[in-house]
Short mmCIF file of C-alpha atoms in Angstrom, two decimals:
data_model
loop_
_atom_site.label_atom_id
_atom_site.label_comp_id
_atom_site.label_asym_id
_atom_site.label_seq_id
_atom_site.Cartn_x
_atom_site.Cartn_y
_atom_site.Cartn_z
CA MET A 1 123.76 131.62 89.00
CA ILE A 2 121.29 130.67 86.31
CA HIS A 3 121.58 128.42 83.28
CA LYS A 4 119.23 128.62 80.33
CA TYR A 5 119.02 126.64 77.14
CA LYS A 6 116.74 125.88 74.21
CA LEU A 7 115.84 122.29 73.52
CA GLY A 8 112.99 120.46 71.84
CA GLY A 9 111.04 123.66 71.27
CA TYR A 10 111.24 124.67 74.94
CA ASN A 11 113.17 127.38 76.75
CA VAL A 12 114.51 125.92 79.98
CA LEU A 13 115.67 128.09 82.87
CA LEU A 14 117.56 126.54 85.76
CA ASP A 15 118.33 128.29 89.01
CA VAL A 16 121.55 126.52 89.95
CA ASN A 17 121.70 127.14 93.68
CA SER A 18 118.09 126.40 94.56
CA GLY A 19 117.57 123.66 91.97
CA GLY A 20 114.57 125.57 90.63
CA VAL A 21 113.50 124.65 87.10
CA HIS A 22 111.31 126.91 84.98
CA LEU A 23 109.98 126.79 81.44
CA VAL A 24 109.90 130.28 79.98
CA ASP A 25 108.75 132.10 76.87
CA ASP A 26 111.07 133.75 74.34
CA LEU A 27 110.65 137.13 75.97
CA THR A 28 111.86 135.89 79.36
CA TYR A 29 114.70 134.06 77.66
CA ASP A 30 115.87 137.23 75.92
CA LEU A 31 115.18 139.53 78.85
CA LEU A 32 117.45 137.42 81.06
CA ASP A 33 120.35 138.33 78.78
CA ASN A 34 119.82 141.93 79.84
CA VAL A 35 118.89 141.92 83.53
CA GLU A 36 120.35 140.56 86.74
CA PRO A 37 120.34 141.42 90.45
CA PRO A 38 120.21 143.91 92.04
CA PHE A 39 116.78 144.51 90.53
CA GLN A 40 114.94 147.80 90.35
CA LYS A 41 111.23 148.30 90.95
CA GLU A 42 110.55 148.53 87.26
CA CYS A 43 112.31 147.27 84.18
CA PRO A 44 115.08 149.75 83.21
CA GLY A 45 114.06 151.97 80.29
CA GLU A 46 117.07 151.08 78.17
CA VAL A 47 116.23 147.38 78.42
CA VAL A 48 112.61 148.01 77.40
CA LYS A 49 113.86 150.08 74.48
CA LYS A 50 116.35 147.41 73.42
CA LEU A 51 113.76 144.63 73.38
CA SER A 52 110.87 146.71 72.07
CA LYS A 53 111.79 145.80 68.48
CA SER A 54 110.65 142.25 69.18
CA TYR A 55 108.21 142.53 72.10
CA LYS A 56 105.49 144.85 73.40
CA ASP A 57 106.61 147.29 76.10
CA ASP A 58 103.87 146.21 78.52
CA ASP A 59 104.84 142.57 78.11
CA ILE A 60 108.49 143.36 78.80
CA ARG A 61 107.56 145.21 82.00
CA GLU A 62 105.25 142.39 83.12
CA CYS A 63 107.93 139.79 82.42
CA TYR A 64 110.45 141.78 84.44
CA GLU A 65 108.05 141.77 87.39
CA GLU A 66 107.74 137.99 87.16
CA ILE A 67 111.52 137.61 87.19
CA VAL A 68 111.79 139.88 90.24
CA SER A 69 109.00 137.95 91.97
CA LEU A 70 110.85 134.65 91.53
CA TYR A 71 114.06 136.29 92.68
CA ASN A 72 112.30 137.46 95.84
CA ASP A 73 110.98 133.90 96.35
CA GLY A 74 114.53 132.56 96.22
CA ILE A 75 114.12 130.42 93.12
CA LEU A 76 115.90 132.65 90.63
CA PHE A 77 119.40 134.09 91.01
CA SER A 78 119.48 132.53 94.47
CA GLU A 79 122.66 132.85 96.49
CA ASP A 80 125.33 130.17 96.62
CA ASP A 81 125.60 129.53 100.34
CA TYR A 82 126.90 125.96 100.25
CA GLU A 83 130.60 126.69 100.36
CA LYS A 84 130.57 126.79 104.15
CA PHE A 85 129.42 123.16 104.16
CA ALA A 86 132.13 122.19 101.72
CA LEU A 87 134.84 123.95 103.70
CA SER A 88 133.93 121.95 106.77
CA ALA A 89 134.15 118.71 104.79
CA VAL A 90 135.73 116.05 106.91
CA ALA A 91 136.89 112.55 106.19
CA SER A 92 133.90 110.20 106.34
CA PRO A 93 133.52 106.59 107.36
CA VAL A 94 134.20 104.10 104.57
CA LYS A 95 130.85 102.67 103.54
CA ALA A 96 131.40 101.23 100.08
CA MET A 97 133.93 98.92 98.53
CA CYS A 98 134.70 97.62 95.09
CA LEU A 99 136.07 94.14 95.65
CA HIS A 100 138.24 92.95 92.78
CA ILE A 101 137.37 89.32 93.21
CA SER A 102 138.93 88.38 89.89
CA HIS A 103 141.75 90.03 88.01
CA ASP A 104 141.06 87.68 85.17
CA CYS A 105 138.43 87.77 82.47
CA ASN A 106 136.96 85.45 79.85
CA LEU A 107 136.50 88.32 77.41
CA ARG A 108 139.06 90.55 75.73
CA CYS A 109 137.01 93.69 75.24
CA LYS A 110 138.99 96.05 73.08
CA TYR A 111 138.24 99.16 75.14
CA CYS A 112 138.78 97.57 78.57
CA PHE A 113 140.16 100.10 81.06
CA ALA A 114 141.38 97.17 83.16
CA SER A 115 143.85 95.92 80.53
CA THR A 116 141.42 93.09 79.63
CA GLY A 117 140.94 92.15 83.23
CA ASP A 118 144.23 92.16 85.12
CA PHE A 119 144.69 95.93 85.57
CA GLY A 120 148.24 95.45 84.35
CA GLN A 121 149.08 93.42 87.44
CA GLY A 122 148.94 89.84 86.18
CA ARG A 123 145.93 87.49 86.12
CA LYS A 124 144.91 86.62 89.67
CA LEU A 125 141.89 85.55 91.67
CA MET A 126 141.16 86.84 95.15
CA ASP A 127 141.26 84.16 97.86
CA PHE A 128 138.76 83.93 100.70
CA GLU A 129 141.24 85.16 103.31
CA THR A 130 141.73 88.43 101.43
CA GLY A 131 137.99 88.82 100.95
CA LYS A 132 137.41 88.19 104.65
CA ARG A 133 139.98 90.80 105.55
CA ALA A 134 138.28 93.24 103.18
CA ILE A 135 134.94 92.67 104.93
CA ASP A 136 136.58 93.17 108.34
CA PHE A 137 138.26 96.35 107.08
CA LEU A 138 134.99 97.74 105.75
CA ILE A 139 133.16 97.02 109.00
CA GLU A 140 135.95 98.54 111.06
CA LYS A 141 136.19 101.72 108.99
CA SER A 142 132.44 102.22 108.60
CA ALA A 143 131.86 103.71 112.08
CA ASP A 144 128.10 104.20 112.49
CA ARG A 145 127.10 103.60 108.85
CA TYR A 146 124.44 100.88 108.77
CA PHE A 147 124.29 100.07 105.06
CA LEU A 148 127.57 98.83 103.63
CA GLU A 149 127.93 98.43 99.89
CA LEU A 150 130.14 95.78 98.40
CA ASP A 151 130.46 95.42 94.64
CA PHE A 152 132.00 92.24 93.26
CA PHE A 153 134.01 93.46 90.34
CA GLY A 154 136.73 92.32 88.01
CA GLY A 155 137.89 91.26 85.57
CA GLU A 156 134.98 88.88 85.58
CA PRO A 157 133.62 87.96 89.02
CA SER A 158 131.94 84.75 87.82
CA MET A 159 135.42 83.29 87.25
CA ASN A 160 135.81 83.20 91.03
CA PHE A 161 132.24 82.59 92.09
CA ASP A 162 133.01 80.16 94.94
CA ALA A 163 134.92 82.99 96.63
CA VAL A 164 131.96 85.34 95.99
CA LYS A 165 129.68 82.89 97.84
CA GLN A 166 132.11 82.41 100.72
CA ILE A 167 132.60 86.14 101.17
CA VAL A 168 128.85 86.84 101.08
CA GLU A 169 128.28 84.12 103.68
CA TYR A 170 131.01 85.55 105.90
CA ALA A 171 129.72 89.12 105.53
CA ARG A 172 126.18 88.05 106.38
CA SER A 173 127.50 86.34 109.53
CA GLN A 174 128.98 89.67 110.62
CA GLU A 175 125.85 91.77 110.09
CA GLY A 176 124.17 90.93 113.40
CA PRO A 177 127.21 91.24 115.68
CA HIS A 178 128.18 94.60 114.18
CA ASN A 179 124.70 95.99 113.45
CA LYS A 180 125.35 96.35 109.72
CA LYS A 181 123.48 95.48 106.58
CA PHE A 182 125.44 94.56 103.47
CA ARG A 183 124.15 95.53 100.07
CA PHE A 184 125.97 93.40 97.54
CA THR A 185 126.19 94.19 93.88
CA ILE A 186 127.94 92.38 91.06
CA THR A 187 129.07 93.41 87.61
CA THR A 188 129.24 90.57 85.10
CA ASN A 189 129.84 90.05 81.40
CA GLY A 190 127.39 87.14 81.37
CA ILE A 191 129.62 84.72 79.48
CA HIS A 192 129.51 82.03 82.13
CA LEU A 193 126.35 82.49 84.17
CA THR A 194 125.02 79.15 85.39
CA ASP A 195 121.56 78.69 86.89
CA ASP A 196 123.21 78.27 90.27
CA MET A 197 125.00 81.62 89.89
CA ILE A 198 121.83 83.33 88.71
CA ASP A 199 119.86 82.04 91.69
CA PHE A 200 122.58 83.16 94.08
CA ILE A 201 122.84 86.61 92.47
CA ASN A 202 119.08 87.08 92.53
CA LYS A 203 118.91 86.07 96.19
CA GLU A 204 121.87 88.01 97.54
CA MET A 205 122.62 90.91 95.23
CA TYR A 206 120.89 94.23 95.81
CA ASN A 207 121.87 95.32 92.29
CA VAL A 208 123.40 93.57 89.32
CA VAL A 209 125.09 95.24 86.37
CA LEU A 210 124.99 93.22 83.15
CA SER A 211 127.52 94.31 80.55
CA ILE A 212 126.29 94.42 76.96
CA ASP A 213 126.74 97.15 74.37
CA GLY A 214 123.57 96.83 72.31
CA ARG A 215 123.14 95.57 68.75
CA LYS A 216 124.95 92.34 67.89
CA GLU A 217 127.36 93.94 65.45
CA VAL A 218 128.14 96.73 67.91
CA ASN A 219 128.62 94.41 70.87
CA ASP A 220 130.64 91.84 68.97
CA ARG A 221 133.00 94.38 67.49
CA MET A 222 134.36 95.23 70.96
CA ARG A 223 133.23 92.54 73.41
CA VAL A 224 135.07 89.50 72.10
CA ARG A 225 136.47 86.26 73.50
CA ALA A 226 140.18 85.44 73.41
CA ASP A 227 139.65 83.71 70.05
CA GLY A 228 138.07 86.84 68.64
CA SER A 229 134.50 85.50 68.54
CA GLY A 230 131.64 87.69 69.69
CA SER A 231 129.78 87.37 72.98
CA TYR A 232 126.32 88.66 72.03
CA ASP A 233 124.48 85.37 71.46
CA THR A 234 125.64 83.89 74.76
CA ILE A 235 125.15 86.91 76.97
CA THR A 236 121.72 87.92 75.71
CA LYS A 237 120.41 84.44 76.58
CA ASN A 238 122.08 84.44 79.99
CA PHE A 239 120.97 87.97 80.86
CA LYS A 240 117.38 87.18 79.91
CA ARG A 241 117.41 84.16 82.21
CA LEU A 242 118.74 86.28 85.03
CA VAL A 243 116.31 89.16 84.54
CA ASP A 244 113.29 86.86 84.08
CA LYS A 245 114.04 85.19 87.41
CA ARG A 246 114.96 88.37 89.27
CA PRO A 247 112.58 89.46 92.04
CA LYS A 248 110.73 92.62 91.00
CA ASP A 249 111.94 94.62 93.99
CA ARG A 250 115.62 94.10 93.15
CA ASP A 251 117.63 96.52 91.03
CA TRP A 252 119.46 95.56 87.88
CA TYR A 253 120.81 97.29 84.78
CA VAL A 254 122.09 96.30 81.41
CA ARG A 255 125.10 98.52 80.93
CA GLY A 256 126.80 99.28 77.67
CA THR A 257 129.66 101.37 76.41
CA TYR A 258 129.41 103.37 73.23
CA THR A 259 132.44 104.37 71.17
CA LYS A 260 133.27 106.28 68.03
CA TYR A 261 132.01 103.22 66.14
CA ASN A 262 128.39 103.59 67.28
CA LEU A 263 127.62 107.27 67.61
CA ASP A 264 124.02 106.29 66.78
CA PHE A 265 123.88 104.65 70.20
CA SER A 266 120.21 105.48 70.71
CA ASN A 267 119.66 102.50 68.41
CA ASP A 268 121.59 100.34 70.86
CA VAL A 269 119.50 101.57 73.77
CA MET A 270 116.36 100.78 71.79
CA HIS A 271 117.74 97.40 70.80
CA LEU A 272 118.27 96.53 74.45
CA TYR A 273 114.76 97.72 75.20
CA ASP A 274 113.35 95.60 72.35
CA LEU A 275 115.15 92.58 73.82
CA GLY A 276 113.12 93.11 76.98
CA PHE A 277 115.70 95.01 79.04
CA ASP A 278 114.07 98.17 80.32
CA GLN A 279 116.69 99.21 82.93
CA ILE A 280 119.47 100.58 80.77
CA SER A 281 122.73 102.44 81.19
CA VAL A 282 124.84 103.19 78.13
CA GLU A 283 127.90 105.37 78.57
CA PRO A 284 130.70 106.87 76.51
CA VAL A 285 134.00 105.01 76.39
CA MET A 286 136.82 106.70 78.27
CA ALA A 287 140.06 106.17 76.41
CA ASP A 288 143.20 107.85 75.23
CA ALA A 289 142.47 109.97 72.18
CA SER A 290 144.96 107.93 70.15
CA GLU A 291 142.75 104.83 70.31
CA PRO A 292 140.77 104.37 67.08
CA TYR A 293 137.50 103.90 68.99
CA ALA A 294 138.06 106.87 71.33
CA ILE A 295 135.59 109.69 71.61
CA THR A 296 137.14 113.10 71.03
CA GLU A 297 135.91 116.66 70.73
CA ALA A 298 135.22 115.98 67.04
CA GLU A 299 132.48 113.50 67.96
CA LEU A 300 130.67 115.80 70.37
CA PRO A 301 128.17 117.36 67.95
CA ALA A 302 127.01 113.91 66.86
CA ILE A 303 126.82 112.74 70.47
CA PHE A 304 124.82 115.78 71.56
CA SER A 305 122.39 115.24 68.75
CA GLU A 306 122.11 111.55 69.59
CA TYR A 307 121.19 112.27 73.22
CA GLU A 308 118.38 114.47 71.93
CA VAL A 309 117.20 111.66 69.67
CA LEU A 310 117.42 109.23 72.59
CA SER A 311 115.42 111.49 74.88
CA GLN A 312 112.71 111.77 72.23
CA LYS A 313 112.57 108.00 71.78
CA ILE A 314 112.31 107.43 75.52
CA ALA A 315 109.66 110.14 75.93
CA LYS A 316 107.62 108.48 73.18
CA ILE A 317 107.75 105.10 74.92
CA ARG A 318 106.67 106.65 78.20
CA LYS A 319 103.84 108.55 76.54
CA GLU A 320 102.52 105.19 75.43
CA GLY A 321 102.33 104.26 79.12
CA LYS A 322 105.28 101.86 78.98
CA PHE A 323 108.24 101.71 81.33
CA ILE A 324 111.83 102.42 80.38
CA ASN A 325 114.61 103.73 82.55
CA PHE A 326 117.82 105.22 81.18
CA PHE A 327 120.34 105.66 83.97
CA HIS A 328 121.70 109.02 82.91
CA PHE A 329 118.31 110.57 82.39
CA MET A 330 117.16 109.62 85.89
CA LEU A 331 116.53 112.79 87.81
CA ASP A 332 114.28 113.63 90.70
CA LEU A 333 113.77 117.37 90.67
CA ASP A 334 112.04 117.37 94.06
CA GLN A 335 113.47 114.54 96.16
CA GLY A 336 116.99 113.92 94.94
CA PRO A 337 120.08 113.71 97.10
CA CYS A 338 120.83 116.46 99.61
CA ALA A 339 123.07 119.40 98.83
CA ILE A 340 125.87 117.99 100.99
CA LYS A 341 125.98 114.80 98.95
CA ARG A 342 126.06 116.87 95.79
CA LEU A 343 129.22 118.67 96.83
CA ARG A 344 131.46 115.63 96.76
CA GLY A 345 129.98 113.12 94.39
CA CYS A 346 131.06 109.51 94.34
CA GLY A 347 133.11 109.65 97.52
CA CYS A 348 136.00 107.72 96.06
CA GLY A 349 139.06 107.49 98.30
CA ASN A 350 136.99 108.73 101.20
CA GLU A 351 133.73 106.81 101.56
CA TYR A 352 134.55 104.35 98.82
CA VAL A 353 137.62 102.22 98.15
CA ALA A 354 138.68 99.34 95.92
CA VAL A 355 140.58 96.24 97.06
CA THR A 356 142.65 94.03 94.73
CA PRO A 357 143.36 90.27 94.92
CA ASP A 358 146.64 91.13 96.69
CA GLY A 359 144.79 93.12 99.32
CA ASP A 360 145.98 96.47 97.99
CA ILE A 361 143.65 99.38 98.66
CA TYR A 362 142.99 102.09 96.06
CA PRO A 363 140.58 105.06 96.00
CA CYS A 364 138.38 103.26 93.45
CA HIS A 365 138.49 100.63 90.73
CA GLN A 366 139.66 103.18 88.16
CA PHE A 367 142.78 104.00 90.18
CA VAL A 368 143.83 100.36 90.61
CA GLY A 369 147.36 99.82 89.34
CA ILE A 370 148.40 103.49 89.62
CA LYS A 371 151.24 103.29 92.18
CA ASP A 372 150.94 106.86 93.40
CA TYR A 373 147.35 106.18 94.39
CA LYS A 374 147.86 102.99 96.36
CA MET A 375 146.31 103.81 99.74
CA GLY A 376 147.43 100.76 101.69
CA ASN A 377 147.29 97.00 102.03
CA LEU A 378 145.05 94.72 104.09
CA TYR A 379 147.93 92.38 105.05
CA GLU A 380 150.25 95.21 106.03
CA GLY A 381 147.47 96.92 107.98
CA THR A 382 148.17 100.21 106.19
CA PHE A 383 145.68 102.86 105.07
CA ASP A 384 146.82 106.30 104.00
CA LEU A 385 144.61 108.71 105.92
CA ASP A 386 146.34 111.74 104.39
CA MET A 387 145.31 110.58 100.93
CA LYS A 388 141.83 109.84 102.26
CA ASN A 389 141.70 113.37 103.59
CA ASP A 390 142.77 114.76 100.19
CA PHE A 391 139.87 112.96 98.55
CA ALA A 392 137.50 114.16 101.27
CA HIS A 393 138.43 117.70 100.32
CA ALA A 394 138.06 117.16 96.57
CA HIS A 395 134.66 118.80 96.15
CA VAL A 396 133.07 121.27 93.78
CA TYR A 397 134.51 124.25 95.63
CA THR A 398 138.10 123.01 95.40
CA LYS A 399 137.74 122.22 91.70
CA PRO A 400 138.05 125.63 90.01
CA GLU A 401 136.14 124.77 86.85
CA CYS A 402 133.35 123.10 88.82
CA LYS A 403 132.91 126.04 91.14
CA LYS A 404 131.70 128.21 88.29
CA CYS A 405 129.78 125.49 86.45
CA TRP A 406 125.97 125.33 86.34
CA ALA A 407 126.01 121.52 86.49
CA LYS A 408 128.01 121.23 89.70
CA PHE A 409 125.11 120.05 91.88
CA TYR A 410 124.16 117.35 89.38
CA CYS A 411 127.52 115.82 88.53
CA SER A 412 129.28 116.84 91.76
CA GLY A 413 132.72 117.33 90.36
CA GLY A 414 132.80 114.40 87.99
CA CYS A 415 134.90 111.28 88.12
CA ASN A 416 138.13 111.93 90.03
CA ALA A 417 139.85 109.09 88.17
CA ASN A 418 138.96 110.52 84.78
CA ASN A 419 140.06 113.94 85.99
CA TYR A 420 143.43 112.49 87.00
CA MET A 421 143.96 110.32 83.94
CA TYR A 422 142.81 112.72 81.25
CA ALA A 423 143.18 116.16 82.85
CA GLY A 424 146.23 115.56 85.04
CA ASP A 425 144.78 116.12 88.51
CA ILE A 426 141.71 115.00 90.45
CA HIS A 427 140.81 118.69 90.82
CA ASN A 428 140.90 119.41 87.08
CA ALA A 429 137.70 118.91 85.15
CA HIS A 430 137.94 116.42 82.30
CA LYS A 431 136.30 118.68 79.75
CA LEU A 432 135.16 115.96 77.37
CA SER A 433 133.28 114.20 80.19
CA CYS A 434 131.90 117.54 81.36
CA GLN A 435 130.46 118.40 77.98
CA ILE A 436 128.77 115.03 77.60
CA GLN A 437 127.50 115.18 81.17
CA LYS A 438 126.03 118.63 80.64
CA LYS A 439 124.24 117.59 77.49
CA ARG A 440 122.75 114.55 79.25
CA LEU A 441 121.62 116.76 82.10
CA GLU A 442 119.99 119.28 79.78
CA CYS A 443 118.04 116.45 78.15
CA ALA A 444 117.16 114.89 81.50
CA ILE A 445 116.00 118.17 83.07
CA LEU A 446 113.80 118.97 80.09
CA MET A 447 112.32 115.46 79.97
CA LYS A 448 111.48 115.64 83.66
CA ALA A 449 110.10 119.16 83.37
CA VAL A 450 107.81 118.19 80.50
CA GLU A 451 106.64 115.07 82.34
CA LEU A 452 105.86 117.11 85.45
CA MET A 453 104.08 119.74 83.41
CA ASP A 454 101.98 117.10 81.62
CA THR A 455 101.10 115.48 84.95
CA ALA A 456 100.08 118.81 86.43
CA GLU A 457 97.82 119.50 83.48
CA MET B 1 102.42 133.96 85.68
CA ASN B 2 102.16 134.65 81.98
CA HIS B 3 105.77 134.24 80.97
CA ILE B 4 107.34 131.77 83.39
CA LYS B 5 106.10 128.35 84.40
CA THR B 6 107.84 127.07 87.51
CA ILE B 7 108.15 123.30 87.36
CA ASN B 8 109.50 122.17 90.70
CA LYS B 9 109.47 123.14 94.33
CA ALA B 10 113.12 124.04 94.60
CA ASN B 11 114.33 122.65 97.90
CA LEU B 12 118.04 122.14 97.51
CA LYS B 13 118.78 124.79 100.13
CA LYS B 14 116.56 123.14 102.71
CA THR B 15 118.40 119.85 102.23
CA ALA B 16 121.72 121.42 103.20
CA ALA B 17 120.70 122.03 106.79
CA LYS B 18 119.74 118.43 107.53
CA GLY B 19 121.78 116.70 104.85
CA GLY B 20 125.00 114.78 104.85
CA CYS B 21 123.86 111.77 106.89
CA GLY B 22 125.73 109.50 104.48
CA LYS B 23 123.14 106.72 104.39
CA CYS B 24 122.72 106.91 100.64
CA GLN B 25 124.42 104.75 98.06
CA ALA B 26 127.87 105.63 96.77
CA SER B 27 126.92 106.73 93.28
CA CYS B 28 129.56 104.79 91.38
CA GLN B 29 128.22 101.52 92.80
CA SER B 30 124.91 101.77 91.02
CA ALA B 31 125.31 101.33 87.30
CA CYS B 32 128.02 103.44 85.89
CA LYS B 33 131.48 102.61 87.16
CA THR B 34 133.02 105.04 84.71
CA SER B 35 131.33 108.30 85.41
CA CYS B 36 129.91 110.21 88.27
CA THR B 37 126.26 111.08 88.28
CA VAL B 38 124.92 112.02 91.65
CA ALA B 39 121.65 113.74 90.97
CA ASN B 40 119.95 110.46 90.12
CA GLN B 41 120.66 108.93 93.52
CA LYS B 42 117.96 108.43 96.13
CA CYS B 43 117.99 110.10 99.52
CA GLU B 44 117.75 107.41 102.19
CA ARG B 45 117.35 109.59 105.21
CA GLU B 46 114.39 108.53 107.28
CA ALA B 47 111.84 111.29 107.59
#
């Protein structure tokens, strides 16, 4: 399978199964509409005749030979031989957990997927005993996995920070005896970040996700307090303090959500960059189409165009020798994740689970509160291995639309929760997400290709 | 080549044989939490 597209004055050719990326001229681009394996020794006469209106015959024949040469090298029209790995997919150890330390929040963000913090389950904080049981559960289910990931999530985790500290201390005490290493992360809205919290986060957290949408008017339209006032002025100050004090070898991101209200979101990315935040993730809101801020098919042309604008802005900054990282344009064409990882994606419900303040276990944070997807409970000692097995087998070869999609080894089947909520089944592709994902990938692949080409020259 | 410039050493197939060790980060834990992007994750397998 190949995928080709025109962007930014380039013709990009992707060989899906090998991961090969090529930049090609117009002749190759057009010729590939007319030829495919099995190839002959020479370009078929009817193809030469068809293209001879636009190109010289000798060039067409030469181009055909180049295509055949790459085919013989296994980097064009290469075979899809990964399905055998997918079919032997087995349930994996649990290695990652989203710990809902607080089902309460000090913001009332209008697009919140967690019903402004409580996931529709009432405002609650997780106690230490539940957190301890979650750590024990993760260690027990992790088999031989050494790195264990634990994300403190909410609601707003800083509303229950004493429990965060206690749980981190307990988990650290268990690393030696069980030969594990915890990688903690925390997602915070920054409203109530004290110096003490910042120091603790910067010492203990492997990654920190700082929620902010961008420009003041954009952020404060959606990310508001209970009294309706905006959060921008408070959180920008707090996030700057955190980032300024953060050790250089530790990850962090500012992470925003864009909606129908700011389809010019490249300006929000640039605003965050101008504030001094150069590790940025800004993503589309996921919401029912009836919501006034929801993104629908009608917004896609504007969004596609905006990703192109964003990629140009980022490329310009990098050309000036400055650093900026946009999460969804990160792509390593040579040393990315292995093919096996790419078959199954996030691992939710299989390698990754979420735990609520009541000790309920769900496949991930997005499934919390959906009764049919409750996997078990830490106090009852239950864990639904049949459901875990279903998630283990939810990979790009059991998702019909993914199987035939060129982007399957980059997005790996998409978000199972979005698939369920907006397309009715974890195996159904959520087409809106797919289209945005594909556009981001096209931009990212081209940006990387041009950077590599410039470096080589 | 005059018409095609190959940008990367395509090695996805080679990674299948030795892949799947599971040491890498669960992608949703990194910075998204609402979407799945796997290709930007790092491989953590020791050489």
